[in-house]
PDB file of C-alpha atoms in Angstrom:
ATOM      1  CA  ASP A  46      -3.471  -3.696  48.166  1.00 55.00           C
ATOM      2  CA  ALA A  47      -5.714  -6.763  48.322  1.00 66.00           C
ATOM      3  CA  GLY A  48      -7.534  -5.820  51.524  1.00 94.00           C
ATOM      4  CA  ILE A  49      -4.382  -5.477  53.589  1.00 97.00           C
ATOM      5  CA  THR A  50      -3.745  -2.505  55.844  1.00 98.00           C
ATOM      6  CA  GLN A  51      -0.434  -1.884  57.523  1.00 98.00           C
ATOM      7  CA  SER A  52      -0.006   0.605  60.343  1.00 97.00           C
ATOM      8  CA  PRO A  53       1.758   2.819  60.921  1.00 98.00           C
ATOM      9  CA  ARG A  54       3.017   3.611  57.417  1.00 97.00           C
ATOM     10  CA  HIS A  55       6.022   5.474  58.730  1.00 98.00           C
ATOM     11  CA  LYS A  56       7.745   5.385  62.114  1.00 98.00           C
ATOM     12  CA  VAL A  57      10.884   6.863  63.565  1.00 98.00           C
ATOM     13  CA  THR A  58      12.058   5.473  66.860  1.00 97.00           C
ATOM     14  CA  GLU A  59      15.129   5.361  69.049  1.00 97.00           C
ATOM     15  CA  THR A  60      17.471   2.465  69.672  1.00 98.00           C
ATOM     16  CA  GLY A  61      16.321   0.309  72.555  1.00 97.00           C
ATOM     17  CA  THR A  62      12.628   1.161  72.366  1.00 97.00           C
ATOM     18  CA  PRO A  63       9.939  -1.434  71.638  1.00 97.00           C
ATOM     19  CA  VAL A  64       8.033  -1.116  68.377  1.00 98.00           C
ATOM     20  CA  THR A  65       4.920  -2.911  67.169  1.00 98.00           C
ATOM     21  CA  LEU A  66       3.764  -2.977  63.581  1.00 98.00           C
ATOM     22  CA  ARG A  67       0.258  -4.077  62.711  1.00 98.00           C
ATOM     23  CA  CYS A  68      -1.130  -5.890  59.705  1.00 98.00           C
ATOM     24  CA  HIS A  69      -4.877  -6.175  59.222  1.00 98.00           C
ATOM     25  CA  GLN A  70      -6.550  -8.171  56.433  1.00 98.00           C
ATOM     26  CA  THR A  71     -10.123  -8.370  55.272  1.00 97.00           C
ATOM     27  CA  GLU A  72      -9.660 -11.393  52.974  1.00 96.00           C
ATOM     28  CA  ASN A  73      -9.943 -14.108  55.648  1.00 95.00           C
ATOM     29  CA  HIS A  74      -6.734 -15.710  54.371  1.00 96.00           C
ATOM     30  CA  ARG A  75      -5.184 -18.328  56.606  1.00 96.00           C
ATOM     31  CA  TYR A  76      -1.530 -17.423  56.047  1.00 96.00           C
ATOM     32  CA  MET A  77       0.085 -14.127  56.974  1.00 97.00           C
ATOM     33  CA  TYR A  78       3.724 -13.124  56.621  1.00 97.00           C
ATOM     34  CA  TRP A  79       6.130 -10.406  57.686  1.00 98.00           C
ATOM     35  CA  TYR A  80       9.018  -9.508  55.386  1.00 98.00           C
ATOM     36  CA  ARG A  81      11.700  -6.869  55.441  1.00 98.00           C
ATOM     37  CA  GLN A  82      13.076  -5.212  52.323  1.00 97.00           C
ATOM     38  CA  ASP A  83      16.576  -3.762  52.244  1.00 95.00           C
ATOM     39  CA  PRO A  84      18.817  -2.490  49.430  1.00 90.00           C
ATOM     40  CA  GLY A  85      20.778  -5.314  47.869  1.00 87.00           C
ATOM     41  CA  HIS A  86      18.452  -7.983  49.196  1.00 91.00           C
ATOM     42  CA  GLY A  87      15.243  -9.463  48.014  1.00 89.00           C
ATOM     43  CA  LEU A  88      12.333  -9.615  50.413  1.00 95.00           C
ATOM     44  CA  ARG A  89      13.389 -11.672  53.414  1.00 97.00           C
ATOM     45  CA  LEU A  90      10.913 -13.575  55.558  1.00 97.00           C
ATOM     46  CA  ILE A  91      10.884 -12.683  59.253  1.00 98.00           C
ATOM     47  CA  HIS A  92       7.981 -14.734  60.616  1.00 98.00           C
ATOM     48  CA  TYR A  93       4.792 -16.190  59.288  1.00 97.00           C
ATOM     49  CA  SER A  94       1.515 -17.474  60.662  1.00 97.00           C
ATOM     50  CA  TYR A  95      -0.608 -20.387  59.499  1.00 96.00           C
ATOM     51  CA  GLY A  96      -3.526 -19.736  61.817  1.00 95.00           C
ATOM     52  CA  VAL A  97      -4.600 -18.068  65.046  1.00 95.00           C
ATOM     53  CA  LYS A  98      -1.814 -18.520  67.592  1.00 94.00           C
ATOM     54  CA  ASP A  99       0.194 -20.589  65.060  1.00 96.00           C
ATOM     55  CA  THR A 100       3.428 -18.952  63.986  1.00 97.00           C
ATOM     56  CA  ASP A 101       6.853 -19.969  62.770  1.00 96.00           C
ATOM     57  CA  LYS A 102      10.222 -18.369  62.158  1.00 97.00           C
ATOM     58  CA  GLY A 103      11.561 -17.247  58.844  1.00 95.00           C
ATOM     59  CA  GLU A 104      15.040 -16.555  57.535  1.00 93.00           C
ATOM     60  CA  VAL A 105      15.724 -13.411  59.614  1.00 97.00           C
ATOM     61  CA  SER A 106      13.706 -13.831  62.817  1.00 97.00           C
ATOM     62  CA  ASP A 107      16.306 -12.775  65.409  1.00 97.00           C
ATOM     63  CA  GLY A 108      15.166  -9.680  67.311  1.00 97.00           C
ATOM     64  CA  TYR A 109      11.547 -10.020  66.208  1.00 98.00           C
ATOM     65  CA  SER A 110       8.464 -11.627  67.684  1.00 98.00           C
ATOM     66  CA  VAL A 111       4.936 -11.979  66.311  1.00 98.00           C
ATOM     67  CA  SER A 112       1.462 -12.639  67.540  1.00 98.00           C
ATOM     68  CA  ARG A 113      -1.809 -13.560  65.897  1.00 98.00           C
ATOM     69  CA  SER A 114      -4.800 -13.523  68.210  1.00 96.00           C
ATOM     70  CA  LYS A 115      -7.370 -13.087  65.433  1.00 96.00           C
ATOM     71  CA  THR A 116      -7.470 -14.297  61.841  1.00 96.00           C
ATOM     72  CA  GLU A 117      -7.394 -10.754  60.538  1.00 97.00           C
ATOM     73  CA  ASP A 118      -4.521  -9.323  62.605  1.00 98.00           C
ATOM     74  CA  PHE A 119      -0.815 -10.149  62.620  1.00 98.00           C
ATOM     75  CA  LEU A 120       1.513  -8.100  64.805  1.00 98.00           C
ATOM     76  CA  LEU A 121       5.268  -7.759  64.465  1.00 98.00           C
ATOM     77  CA  THR A 122       7.169  -6.606  67.555  1.00 98.00           C
ATOM     78  CA  LEU A 123      10.723  -5.410  67.844  1.00 98.00           C
ATOM     79  CA  GLU A 124      11.342  -5.845  71.559  1.00 94.00           C
ATOM     80  CA  SER A 125      14.337  -3.503  71.618  1.00 97.00           C
ATOM     81  CA  ALA A 126      14.886  -1.802  68.285  1.00 97.00           C
ATOM     82  CA  THR A 127      18.380  -1.583  66.813  1.00 98.00           C
ATOM     83  CA  SER A 128      19.698   0.469  63.903  1.00 97.00           C
ATOM     84  CA  SER A 129      20.087  -2.728  61.860  1.00 97.00           C
ATOM     85  CA  GLN A 130      16.300  -3.062  61.955  1.00 98.00           C
ATOM     86  CA  THR A 131      15.862   0.134  59.957  1.00 98.00           C
ATOM     87  CA  SER A 132      14.028  -1.175  56.927  1.00 98.00           C
ATOM     88  CA  VAL A 133      10.774  -1.294  55.035  1.00 98.00           C
ATOM     89  CA  TYR A 134       8.470  -3.959  56.431  1.00 98.00           C
ATOM     90  CA  PHE A 135       5.822  -5.673  54.341  1.00 98.00           C
ATOM     91  CA  CYS A 136       2.957  -7.833  55.404  1.00 98.00           C
ATOM     92  CA  ALA A 137       1.654 -10.445  52.984  1.00 97.00           C
ATOM     93  CA  ILE A 138      -1.262 -12.858  52.964  1.00 97.00           C
ATOM     94  CA  SER A 139      -2.078 -16.048  51.102  1.00 95.00           C
ATOM     95  CA  GLU A 140      -4.831 -18.640  51.160  1.00 93.00           C
ATOM     96  CA  GLY A 141      -2.447 -21.556  51.522  1.00 88.00           C
ATOM     97  CA  LEU A 142       1.187 -22.339  52.205  1.00 85.00           C
ATOM     98  CA  ALA A 143       3.648 -20.876  49.692  1.00 82.00           C
ATOM     99  CA  GLY A 144       3.393 -22.885  46.516  1.00 83.00           C
ATOM    100  CA  PHE A 145       1.472 -23.320  43.300  1.00 85.00           C
ATOM    101  CA  LYS A 146      -1.414 -20.860  43.087  1.00 84.00           C
ATOM    102  CA  ASN A 147      -0.922 -19.742  46.703  1.00 88.00           C
ATOM    103  CA  ILE A 148       0.061 -16.278  45.611  1.00 93.00           C
ATOM    104  CA  GLN A 149       1.211 -13.879  48.293  1.00 95.00           C
ATOM    105  CA  TYR A 150      -0.446 -10.469  48.215  1.00 96.00           C
ATOM    106  CA  PHE A 151       1.327  -7.585  49.879  1.00 97.00           C
ATOM    107  CA  GLY A 152       0.391  -4.546  51.896  1.00 98.00           C
ATOM    108  CA  ALA A 153       1.733  -1.065  51.228  1.00 97.00           C
ATOM    109  CA  GLY A 154       4.578  -1.372  53.722  1.00 98.00           C
ATOM    110  CA  THR A 155       5.830   0.362  56.853  1.00 98.00           C
ATOM    111  CA  ARG A 156       9.010   2.408  56.673  1.00 98.00           C
ATOM    112  CA  LEU A 157      10.804   2.137  60.013  1.00 98.00           C
ATOM    113  CA  SER A 158      13.820   4.212  60.972  1.00 98.00           C
ATOM    114  CA  VAL A 159      15.712   3.377  64.160  1.00 98.00           C
ATOM    115  CA  LEU A 160      17.992   6.222  65.247  1.00 96.00           C
TER     116      LEU A 160
ATOM    117  CA  GLY B  28      19.105  -9.537  35.072  1.00 41.00           C
ATOM    118  CA  GLU B  29      18.731  -9.564  38.811  1.00 44.00           C
ATOM    119  CA  SER B  30      21.716  -9.902  41.079  1.00 38.00           C
ATOM    120  CA  VAL B  31      22.618  -9.368  44.689  1.00 36.00           C
ATOM    121  CA  GLY B  32      24.244  -5.967  45.164  1.00 39.00           C
ATOM    122  CA  LEU B  33      23.550  -2.458  46.363  1.00 48.00           C
ATOM    123  CA  HIS B  34      22.534  -1.143  42.945  1.00 64.00           C
ATOM    124  CA  LEU B  35      19.615  -2.546  41.071  1.00 81.00           C
ATOM    125  CA  PRO B  36      20.090  -3.482  37.436  1.00 91.00           C
ATOM    126  CA  THR B  37      18.312  -0.894  35.334  1.00 93.00           C
ATOM    127  CA  LEU B  38      16.515  -0.970  32.029  1.00 95.00           C
ATOM    128  CA  SER B  39      15.379   2.085  30.077  1.00 96.00           C
ATOM    129  CA  VAL B  40      12.986   1.724  27.172  1.00 97.00           C
ATOM    130  CA  GLN B  41      11.091   4.061  24.917  1.00 97.00           C
ATOM    131  CA  GLU B  42       7.347   4.233  25.337  1.00 97.00           C
ATOM    132  CA  GLY B  43       5.734   1.803  22.937  1.00 97.00           C
ATOM    133  CA  ASP B  44       8.735  -0.526  22.717  1.00 97.00           C
ATOM    134  CA  ASN B  45       8.799  -4.007  24.196  1.00 97.00           C
ATOM    135  CA  SER B  46      10.668  -4.658  27.457  1.00 97.00           C
ATOM    136  CA  ILE B  47      12.430  -7.824  28.529  1.00 96.00           C
ATOM    137  CA  ILE B  48      13.367  -8.266  32.166  1.00 96.00           C
ATOM    138  CA  ASN B  49      15.467 -11.237  33.199  1.00 95.00           C
ATOM    139  CA  CYS B  50      15.817 -13.296  36.342  1.00 94.00           C
ATOM    140  CA  ALA B  51      18.274 -16.055  37.107  1.00 93.00           C
ATOM    141  CA  TYR B  52      16.872 -18.278  39.804  1.00 91.00           C
ATOM    142  CA  SER B  53      18.960 -20.255  42.203  1.00 84.00           C
ATOM    143  CA  ASN B  54      17.508 -23.694  42.817  1.00 89.00           C
ATOM    144  CA  SER B  55      16.815 -26.381  40.235  1.00 91.00           C
ATOM    145  CA  ALA B  56      14.165 -27.833  42.577  1.00 92.00           C
ATOM    146  CA  SER B  57      12.023 -24.670  42.275  1.00 93.00           C
ATOM    147  CA  ASP B  58       8.790 -25.487  40.509  1.00 93.00           C
ATOM    148  CA  TYR B  59       6.711 -22.341  40.770  1.00 95.00           C
ATOM    149  CA  PHE B  60       7.591 -18.757  39.899  1.00 96.00           C
ATOM    150  CA  ILE B  61       5.922 -15.384  40.257  1.00 96.00           C
ATOM    151  CA  TRP B  62       6.710 -11.966  38.820  1.00 97.00           C
ATOM    152  CA  TYR B  63       5.922  -8.926  40.938  1.00 97.00           C
ATOM    153  CA  LYS B  64       5.857  -5.218  40.102  1.00 98.00           C
ATOM    154  CA  GLN B  65       6.731  -2.685  42.791  1.00 97.00           C
ATOM    155  CA  GLU B  66       6.111   0.996  42.235  1.00 97.00           C
ATOM    156  CA  SER B  67       7.938   3.544  44.324  1.00 94.00           C
ATOM    157  CA  GLY B  68       6.534   3.709  47.853  1.00 93.00           C
ATOM    158  CA  LYS B  69       4.131   0.822  47.314  1.00 95.00           C
ATOM    159  CA  GLY B  70       3.958  -2.865  48.051  1.00 97.00           C
ATOM    160  CA  PRO B  71       4.757  -5.578  45.494  1.00 97.00           C
ATOM    161  CA  GLN B  72       1.908  -6.326  43.121  1.00 97.00           C
ATOM    162  CA  PHE B  73       1.341  -9.743  41.506  1.00 97.00           C
ATOM    163  CA  ILE B  74       1.717  -9.717  37.712  1.00 97.00           C
ATOM    164  CA  ILE B  75       1.874 -13.290  36.458  1.00 97.00           C
ATOM    165  CA  ASP B  76       2.920 -16.748  37.558  1.00 97.00           C
ATOM    166  CA  ILE B  77       4.197 -19.903  35.886  1.00 97.00           C
ATOM    167  CA  ARG B  78       4.678 -23.474  36.943  1.00 95.00           C
ATOM    168  CA  SER B  79       7.692 -25.511  35.922  1.00 94.00           C
ATOM    169  CA  ASN B  80       5.639 -27.827  33.697  1.00 95.00           C
ATOM    170  CA  MET B  81       5.206 -24.880  31.320  1.00 96.00           C
ATOM    171  CA  ASP B  82       7.783 -22.861  29.404  1.00 96.00           C
ATOM    172  CA  LYS B  83       5.581 -19.920  28.457  1.00 97.00           C
ATOM    173  CA  ARG B  84       2.549 -18.185  29.838  1.00 97.00           C
ATOM    174  CA  GLN B  85       0.794 -15.086  28.567  1.00 97.00           C
ATOM    175  CA  GLY B  86      -1.240 -12.449  30.312  1.00 95.00           C
ATOM    176  CA  GLN B  87      -2.483  -9.073  29.291  1.00 93.00           C
ATOM    177  CA  ARG B  88       0.532  -7.391  27.611  1.00 96.00           C
ATOM    178  CA  VAL B  89       2.904  -9.619  29.579  1.00 98.00           C
ATOM    179  CA  THR B  90       4.543 -12.953  28.797  1.00 98.00           C
ATOM    180  CA  VAL B  91       6.694 -15.038  31.086  1.00 98.00           C
ATOM    181  CA  LEU B  92       9.234 -17.462  29.655  1.00 97.00           C
ATOM    182  CA  LEU B  93      10.869 -20.202  31.682  1.00 97.00           C
ATOM    183  CA  ASN B  94      14.069 -21.995  30.710  1.00 95.00           C
ATOM    184  CA  LYS B  95      14.678 -24.695  33.291  1.00 94.00           C
ATOM    185  CA  THR B  96      17.864 -25.886  31.623  1.00 94.00           C
ATOM    186  CA  VAL B  97      19.683 -22.671  32.498  1.00 93.00           C
ATOM    187  CA  LYS B  98      17.448 -21.681  35.437  1.00 93.00           C
ATOM    188  CA  HIS B  99      16.301 -18.494  33.758  1.00 94.00           C
ATOM    189  CA  LEU B 100      13.046 -16.618  33.792  1.00 95.00           C
ATOM    190  CA  SER B 101      12.091 -13.605  31.715  1.00 96.00           C
ATOM    191  CA  LEU B 102       9.207 -11.161  31.722  1.00 97.00           C
ATOM    192  CA  GLN B 103       8.256  -9.537  28.444  1.00 98.00           C
ATOM    193  CA  ILE B 104       6.097  -6.440  28.479  1.00 98.00           C
ATOM    194  CA  ALA B 105       4.562  -5.456  25.155  1.00 97.00           C
ATOM    195  CA  ALA B 106       4.084  -1.831  24.134  1.00 97.00           C
ATOM    196  CA  THR B 107       5.606  -0.497  27.330  1.00 97.00           C
ATOM    197  CA  GLN B 108       3.788   2.451  28.888  1.00 97.00           C
ATOM    198  CA  PRO B 109       4.923   5.097  31.409  1.00 96.00           C
ATOM    199  CA  GLY B 110       2.797   3.367  34.040  1.00 96.00           C
ATOM    200  CA  ASP B 111       5.013   0.306  33.666  1.00 97.00           C
ATOM    201  CA  SER B 112       7.936   2.163  35.266  1.00 97.00           C
ATOM    202  CA  ALA B 113       8.701   0.243  38.460  1.00 97.00           C
ATOM    203  CA  VAL B 114      10.969  -2.374  39.981  1.00 96.00           C
ATOM    204  CA  TYR B 115      10.213  -5.899  38.790  1.00 97.00           C
ATOM    205  CA  PHE B 116      11.350  -8.963  40.667  1.00 94.00           C
ATOM    206  CA  CYS B 117      10.820 -12.672  40.464  1.00 95.00           C
ATOM    207  CA  ALA B 118      10.070 -15.129  43.242  1.00 95.00           C
ATOM    208  CA  GLU B 119      10.794 -18.859  43.183  1.00 94.00           C
ATOM    209  CA  ASN B 120       9.284 -21.621  45.271  1.00 93.00           C
ATOM    210  CA  ILE B 121      10.497 -25.078  46.147  1.00 90.00           C
ATOM    211  CA  PRO B 122       7.585 -27.347  47.153  1.00 88.00           C
ATOM    212  CA  GLY B 123       7.050 -27.276  50.908  1.00 86.00           C
ATOM    213  CA  ASN B 124       9.192 -24.183  51.340  1.00 86.00           C
ATOM    214  CA  GLN B 125       8.700 -20.460  51.369  1.00 90.00           C
ATOM    215  CA  PHE B 126       9.220 -18.150  48.425  1.00 93.00           C
ATOM    216  CA  TYR B 127      12.679 -16.789  47.706  1.00 93.00           C
ATOM    217  CA  PHE B 128      12.641 -13.313  46.183  1.00 94.00           C
ATOM    218  CA  GLY B 129      15.135 -11.753  43.782  1.00 92.00           C
ATOM    219  CA  THR B 130      16.487  -8.239  44.194  1.00 92.00           C
ATOM    220  CA  GLY B 131      14.773  -6.811  41.149  1.00 94.00           C
ATOM    221  CA  THR B 132      15.337  -4.767  38.003  1.00 95.00           C
ATOM    222  CA  SER B 133      14.349  -1.126  37.757  1.00 96.00           C
ATOM    223  CA  LEU B 134      12.431  -0.323  34.558  1.00 97.00           C
ATOM    224  CA  THR B 135      12.204   3.278  33.363  1.00 97.00           C
ATOM    225  CA  VAL B 136       9.929   4.126  30.460  1.00 97.00           C
ATOM    226  CA  ILE B 137      10.959   7.189  28.477  1.00 96.00           C
ATOM    227  CA  PRO B 138       7.957   9.072  27.080  1.00 92.00           C
TER     228      PRO B 138
END
């Protein structure tokens, strides 16, 4: 998975609890992304980062926050998890902004269940 | 082809046959496209890409065709193998924007 490690791989939590998912890369790519994957939808962008401490919102950012304190780590936090956030979460990396030849490479995913 | 809905389109092929997976993309301004393969329980894996100034691109056992007139993309897999069983989806990119991902087609290879 292109030098990308997501942790944990599986998590079950209760509504209202905070959850943090971690993405770690060894490729030294500038861009990192968090997506969610749900039945009936393509991958949907939550947040992305274009450098240390530089982040921006994606299509479905409500209820999520991110942080990037080091090039290699990108954290996704659900401040107060809800059942609608039950999903599979994927981290991706790319050398440049989405576009020609800036292919996004994905981690193995984290399956999150909010009960 | 791909569509938004709870059930993925499915394609079943015999081992050794050729597979054709289709994708209708949404925006005529999209100029870059990627095909991904996603095996069960794994992350999406890059297969092949194509830019809008081309209408065909070949890789190892795979060919992508682009028809900009009807906003259609196809992925052809030659001599399909059991290891090709997976969900395949396309991604489109408008310059300066993020990728937009399709919902995918589930390919099953019958030995």
